[in-house]
Amino acid sequence: MAACSSALSRRAFGRFIGGGIAAASVSPLLGAGSSAPPAPATGGVVRLSANENPYGPCPAALRAMREAFALAWRYPDEATDGLRADLAKAHGLPKEWFLIGDGSSEILKLAANAFTGPGLRLVTADPTFEAIAVHARVQGTEVIAVPLDRQFAHDLEKMAAERAGLFYVCNPNNPTGSITAKSRVRSFLDKVPKDGNVLVDEAYHHYADSPDYESVVPLVATHANLLVTRTFSKIYGMAGLRLGYAIAQPPLIERLAQHAAWDTVNIIALAAARASLADAAYVAEGRRRNSATKAQVVSELAKLGYDVVPSQTNFILIGLRHEVKPAIDALGARGVQVGRLFPALPQYLRVTIGTPAQMKRFLQTFAAVVA
């Protein structure tokens, strides 16, 4: 990636300091005309570290949660079955092809338990979301980490050449925000040995709009070794409620379920998820807000000489061209929390796309830190 200038002029960023954003930038960054509800107060700290949706759940989900408190005395079995039925209808697949989890993080742990262990291997990209590798190592699994290619895509050709009990593909990828092209993913699924299971993590699916991207959920029907995970943490704004799900053919679902604890999903989260699935307009508005704010932030960073990895998610990865840890610490000391250090990308800063006001604060603080 091209890099930033070695020093940053305060004058070049002067219109952000004190006087706010220039008139030409106000509408995209401040979201003029948006009907979205206001984001929660930040309490003096801008949290751009965990790829959360700062707008939270849709109004229908909030209402559903309040009503679900009256059912707090009941185990969530019926509510879980109801969500599985809703998901089956939404995806056009049988209900038995779905497993509900305590966030998609629980699904990743179940997959590590079911498909890795001593004598088996996990193949992942490097860098990618680390959770499944952590769980696999606890199982005594050898983890093969294949570096991303020059376009920050999964090097699926090298991954497919390995033998493993489980292949993990995060698409769009965290922490880079990049995608791996649909043609390469399809080819990869056809090349992976049938005794190797493939988990495609689609946590950021709803934000991706590139013609080179596609969800692999429809391919589950023709690939018995394919497992897809989704989450309600991102576009649906439910990170704190913890709810996700797996899609696979019944034999894989049953293998996951063998390792699951009973009733890990609470009835409040289930009610919110069902209401969220019914509100397609809120998802579309969330995608629009994220895209508009992200584009404006990327534009302002480019004016300062900083390149950003093309992002199909609700976060960006900024190339600093020097060690990123001091910048992370300096931003945090000024009340702006950003992504952690990723060892494979020691000169890149991951920043969640927040509200326009939060991103204005980030840009002001970023300018002060790197100047």
XYZ file of C-alpha atoms in Angstrom, residues 13-366:
354
model
C -6.163 19.929 8.571
C -6.993 23.306 10.050
C -10.626 23.334 9.046
C -11.208 20.393 11.405
C -9.592 22.057 14.407
C -11.762 24.351 16.463
C -14.065 25.443 13.681
C -15.392 22.014 12.698
C -15.717 20.676 9.173
C -15.874 22.915 6.139
C -19.260 23.496 4.528
C -18.476 21.273 1.550
C -18.058 18.319 3.908
C -20.895 18.891 6.340
C -23.685 17.042 4.568
C -21.928 13.701 4.001
C -20.140 13.567 7.340
C -22.845 14.963 9.587
C -25.571 12.930 7.930
C -27.912 15.782 7.022
C -31.396 14.571 6.234
C -30.984 11.134 7.820
C -33.992 9.748 9.636
C -31.831 7.489 11.793
C -32.261 7.633 15.559
C -29.494 9.421 17.475
C -26.615 7.281 18.631
C -26.131 6.621 22.340
C -24.018 9.084 24.297
C -20.331 8.165 24.454
C -19.655 9.507 27.947
C -16.599 11.419 26.753
C -14.970 8.388 25.114
C -15.317 7.612 21.417
C -15.278 3.831 21.026
C -14.080 2.861 17.555
C -12.285 -0.304 18.600
C -14.695 -3.236 18.249
C -16.538 -2.786 14.928
C -19.841 -2.198 16.708
C -22.840 -0.454 15.176
C -23.137 2.816 17.143
C -26.802 3.235 16.192
C -27.863 0.094 18.037
C -30.871 -2.136 17.303
C -33.836 -0.993 15.245
C -36.853 0.490 17.085
C -38.855 -2.692 16.493
C -36.143 -4.735 18.197
C -36.117 -2.401 21.188
C -39.864 -2.811 21.548
C -39.565 -6.582 21.220
C -36.926 -6.670 23.952
C -39.103 -4.717 26.366
C -42.044 -7.043 25.726
C -39.846 -10.138 26.091
C -39.039 -9.276 29.709
C -42.463 -10.666 30.554
C -41.192 -14.057 29.333
C -37.957 -13.982 31.337
C -39.200 -16.849 33.502
C -39.325 -19.224 30.537
C -36.560 -21.238 28.904
C -35.913 -20.039 25.328
C -36.806 -23.240 23.443
C -39.899 -21.933 21.619
C -38.239 -18.604 20.873
C -35.192 -20.395 19.460
C -37.409 -22.530 17.224
C -39.213 -19.394 16.102
C -35.973 -17.702 15.079
C -34.816 -20.820 13.237
C -38.096 -20.789 11.309
C -37.638 -17.114 10.466
C -34.079 -17.726 9.279
C -35.179 -20.723 7.223
C -37.743 -18.564 5.471
C -35.272 -15.716 4.927
C -32.612 -18.000 3.421
C -34.898 -20.466 1.667
C -33.453 -23.484 3.480
C -34.912 -26.075 5.883
C -35.075 -25.152 9.561
C -32.876 -28.142 10.420
C -29.969 -26.467 8.605
C -29.631 -23.755 11.298
C -28.007 -23.663 14.722
C -28.447 -20.622 16.978
C -25.496 -19.521 19.111
C -24.436 -17.050 21.761
C -23.011 -14.787 19.091
C -21.246 -16.270 16.092
C -18.295 -16.527 18.492
C -19.949 -19.542 20.108
C -20.327 -21.144 16.675
C -16.599 -20.680 16.035
C -15.794 -22.390 19.327
C -18.147 -25.266 18.536
C -16.507 -25.685 15.131
C -13.063 -25.821 16.733
C -14.335 -28.423 19.178
C -15.996 -30.503 16.464
C -13.458 -30.360 13.640
C -10.026 -29.795 15.186
C -7.886 -31.470 17.833
C -4.702 -33.530 18.141
C -3.638 -34.848 14.765
C -5.862 -32.351 12.916
C -5.014 -28.949 11.531
C -6.757 -25.608 11.137
C -5.906 -23.489 8.096
C -6.597 -19.757 8.277
C -5.462 -16.529 6.692
C -2.964 -14.187 8.342
C -4.171 -11.817 9.568
C -7.780 -12.710 10.181
C -10.187 -12.895 13.126
C -8.228 -14.789 15.766
C -10.912 -16.485 17.862
C -11.133 -19.816 16.080
C -7.351 -20.255 16.083
C -7.288 -19.600 19.828
C -9.943 -22.267 20.406
C -8.208 -24.735 18.077
C -4.856 -24.394 19.846
C -6.553 -25.176 23.160
C -7.679 -28.410 21.452
C -4.058 -29.249 20.666
C -4.457 -28.341 17.003
C -1.693 -27.256 14.660
C -2.699 -23.917 13.100
C -1.461 -23.097 9.599
C -1.659 -19.344 8.943
C -1.378 -18.438 5.248
C -0.522 -14.756 4.612
C -3.027 -12.641 2.716
C -2.025 -11.738 -0.832
C -0.990 -8.274 -2.017
C -4.626 -7.220 -2.398
C -5.371 -8.307 1.195
C -7.449 -11.224 -0.078
C -7.225 -14.801 1.175
C -4.605 -16.775 -0.726
C -7.067 -19.595 -1.289
C -4.845 -21.458 -3.710
C -2.199 -21.956 -1.007
C -4.837 -22.680 1.623
C -6.453 -25.383 -0.531
C -3.091 -27.102 -0.932
C -3.052 -27.902 2.791
C -4.682 -30.892 4.496
C -6.827 -29.917 7.458
C -9.848 -30.792 9.522
C -11.083 -27.212 9.193
C -10.463 -24.272 6.852
C -11.513 -20.833 8.107
C -12.345 -18.056 5.624
C -13.482 -14.675 6.958
C -15.107 -12.864 4.036
C -15.225 -9.869 4.254
C -12.097 -10.182 6.346
C -11.381 -8.754 9.773
C -9.100 -6.814 10.408
C -8.474 -5.711 6.807
C -12.054 -5.013 5.642
C -11.137 -6.616 2.320
C -12.968 -9.280 0.343
C -11.900 -12.382 -1.515
C -13.456 -12.523 -4.977
C -16.434 -14.825 -5.456
C -14.826 -16.731 -8.335
C -11.842 -17.623 -6.152
C -14.088 -18.694 -3.276
C -16.147 -20.944 -5.532
C -12.996 -22.523 -6.952
C -11.626 -23.022 -3.444
C -14.764 -24.817 -2.268
C -14.484 -27.197 -5.203
C -10.785 -27.919 -4.531
C -10.843 -28.493 -0.768
C -10.674 -32.221 0.048
C -14.083 -33.560 1.059
C -12.733 -34.617 4.453
C -11.812 -30.995 5.167
C -14.633 -28.786 6.425
C -14.824 -25.121 5.446
C -16.181 -22.412 7.733
C -16.942 -19.115 5.974
C -17.462 -16.318 8.484
C -19.863 -13.736 7.029
C -20.113 -11.421 10.048
C -19.753 -8.365 7.773
C -21.821 -9.691 4.880
C -24.476 -6.963 5.021
C -21.929 -4.177 4.428
C -20.381 -5.685 1.296
C -21.621 -4.205 -1.981
C -18.799 -5.046 -4.396
C -19.802 -6.984 -7.534
C -16.817 -9.247 -6.788
C -18.367 -10.389 -3.517
C -21.090 -12.934 -2.881
C -22.410 -14.824 0.108
C -21.774 -18.555 -0.025
C -24.996 -19.423 1.808
C -26.612 -20.699 -1.442
C -23.639 -23.046 -1.923
C -24.364 -24.876 1.324
C -26.941 -26.940 -0.571
C -24.277 -28.385 -2.892
C -21.309 -28.568 -0.490
C -21.775 -30.983 2.407
C -18.536 -29.769 4.041
C -19.484 -26.050 4.044
C -20.514 -24.159 7.167
C -21.472 -20.454 7.166
C -21.728 -18.200 10.199
C -23.664 -14.962 10.538
C -24.134 -12.580 13.451
C -26.614 -10.023 14.755
C -23.735 -8.037 16.284
C -22.898 -5.849 13.293
C -25.579 -4.411 10.981
C -28.324 -5.284 13.493
C -26.554 -3.451 16.331
C -26.857 -6.294 18.867
C -23.216 -6.905 19.887
C -24.057 -6.718 23.578
C -26.959 -9.148 23.291
C -24.808 -11.957 21.812
C -26.624 -13.781 19.043
C -25.425 -15.521 15.903
C -26.136 -18.611 13.859
C -24.669 -21.321 11.671
C -25.955 -22.616 8.339
C -24.942 -26.063 7.117
C -26.365 -29.383 6.056
C -27.812 -31.391 8.981
C -24.823 -33.709 9.564
C -22.537 -30.708 10.214
C -25.180 -28.956 12.322
C -25.550 -32.104 14.409
C -21.788 -32.336 14.954
C -21.726 -28.744 16.184
C -24.747 -29.278 18.414
C -23.053 -32.206 20.148
C -20.593 -29.721 21.677
C -23.106 -26.999 22.560
C -24.382 -26.190 26.028
C -28.144 -26.058 26.437
C -29.999 -22.762 26.295
C -27.018 -20.470 25.729
C -29.140 -17.843 23.967
C -31.419 -15.655 26.063
C -35.033 -14.901 25.255
C -34.467 -11.132 25.086
C -31.889 -11.481 22.319
C -34.085 -13.922 20.426
C -36.992 -11.477 20.463
C -34.750 -8.683 19.196
C -33.377 -10.882 16.415
C -36.799 -11.869 15.134
C -37.919 -8.236 15.059
C -34.685 -7.213 13.320
C -35.099 -9.767 10.544
C -38.498 -8.269 9.769
C -37.098 -4.741 9.362
C -35.232 -4.806 6.051
C -35.448 -1.020 5.768
C -33.315 -0.571 8.879
C -30.607 -2.782 7.401
C -30.633 -0.762 4.191
C -30.431 2.492 6.150
C -27.559 1.141 8.227
C -25.664 0.179 5.089
C -26.288 3.630 3.597
C -25.161 5.475 6.733
C -22.024 3.387 7.029
C -21.119 3.807 3.365
C -21.624 7.574 3.355
C -19.666 8.212 6.545
C -16.887 5.825 5.555
C -16.495 7.468 2.150
C -16.161 10.904 3.728
C -13.594 9.732 6.278
C -11.556 7.957 3.608
C -11.668 11.113 1.486
C -10.390 13.276 4.334
C -7.618 10.815 5.137
C -6.573 10.791 1.481
C -6.238 14.572 1.567
C -3.794 14.099 4.416
C -1.740 11.568 2.446
C -3.010 8.430 4.129
C -4.141 5.386 2.165
C -6.864 3.050 3.366
C -7.278 -0.595 2.406
C -10.499 -0.783 0.308
C -13.136 -1.728 2.848
C -16.357 -3.710 2.429
C -17.131 -3.534 6.149
C -17.979 -1.066 8.906
C -14.323 -0.351 9.647
C -11.230 0.821 7.810
C -7.542 -0.075 7.951
C -5.226 2.918 7.634
C -1.595 2.576 6.564
C 0.590 4.723 8.834
C 3.969 3.631 7.459
C 5.412 3.507 10.954
C 4.755 1.460 14.064
C 1.102 1.776 14.989
C 1.256 1.074 18.733
C 2.261 4.633 19.747
C -0.656 6.032 17.737
C -3.099 3.574 19.359
C -1.884 4.604 22.804
C -1.937 8.332 22.017
C -5.452 8.191 20.614
C -6.626 6.220 23.637
C -5.087 8.754 26.010
C -7.180 11.409 24.271
C -10.405 9.445 24.625
C -10.540 7.829 21.167
C -10.368 4.043 21.338
C -9.285 2.310 18.124
C -8.465 -1.245 17.110
C -5.739 -3.298 18.759
C -2.333 -4.075 17.309
C -2.370 -6.879 14.739
C 1.116 -8.447 14.667
C 0.955 -9.229 10.939
C 0.146 -5.564 10.224
C 2.302 -3.570 12.648
C 1.975 -0.338 10.638
C -1.794 -0.386 10.112
C -4.498 1.189 12.271
C -7.996 -0.326 12.353
C -10.803 2.139 13.021
C -14.518 1.377 13.291
C -16.884 3.654 11.381
C -18.966 5.397 14.024
C -21.461 8.217 13.783
C -20.512 11.363 11.861
C -19.873 13.190 15.142
C -17.652 10.370 16.388
C -15.668 10.316 13.156
C -15.199 14.069 13.326
C -13.716 13.577 16.796
C -11.493 10.799 15.471
C -10.218 12.918 12.587
C -9.451 15.856 14.873
C -7.620 13.653 17.358
C -5.828 11.678 14.666
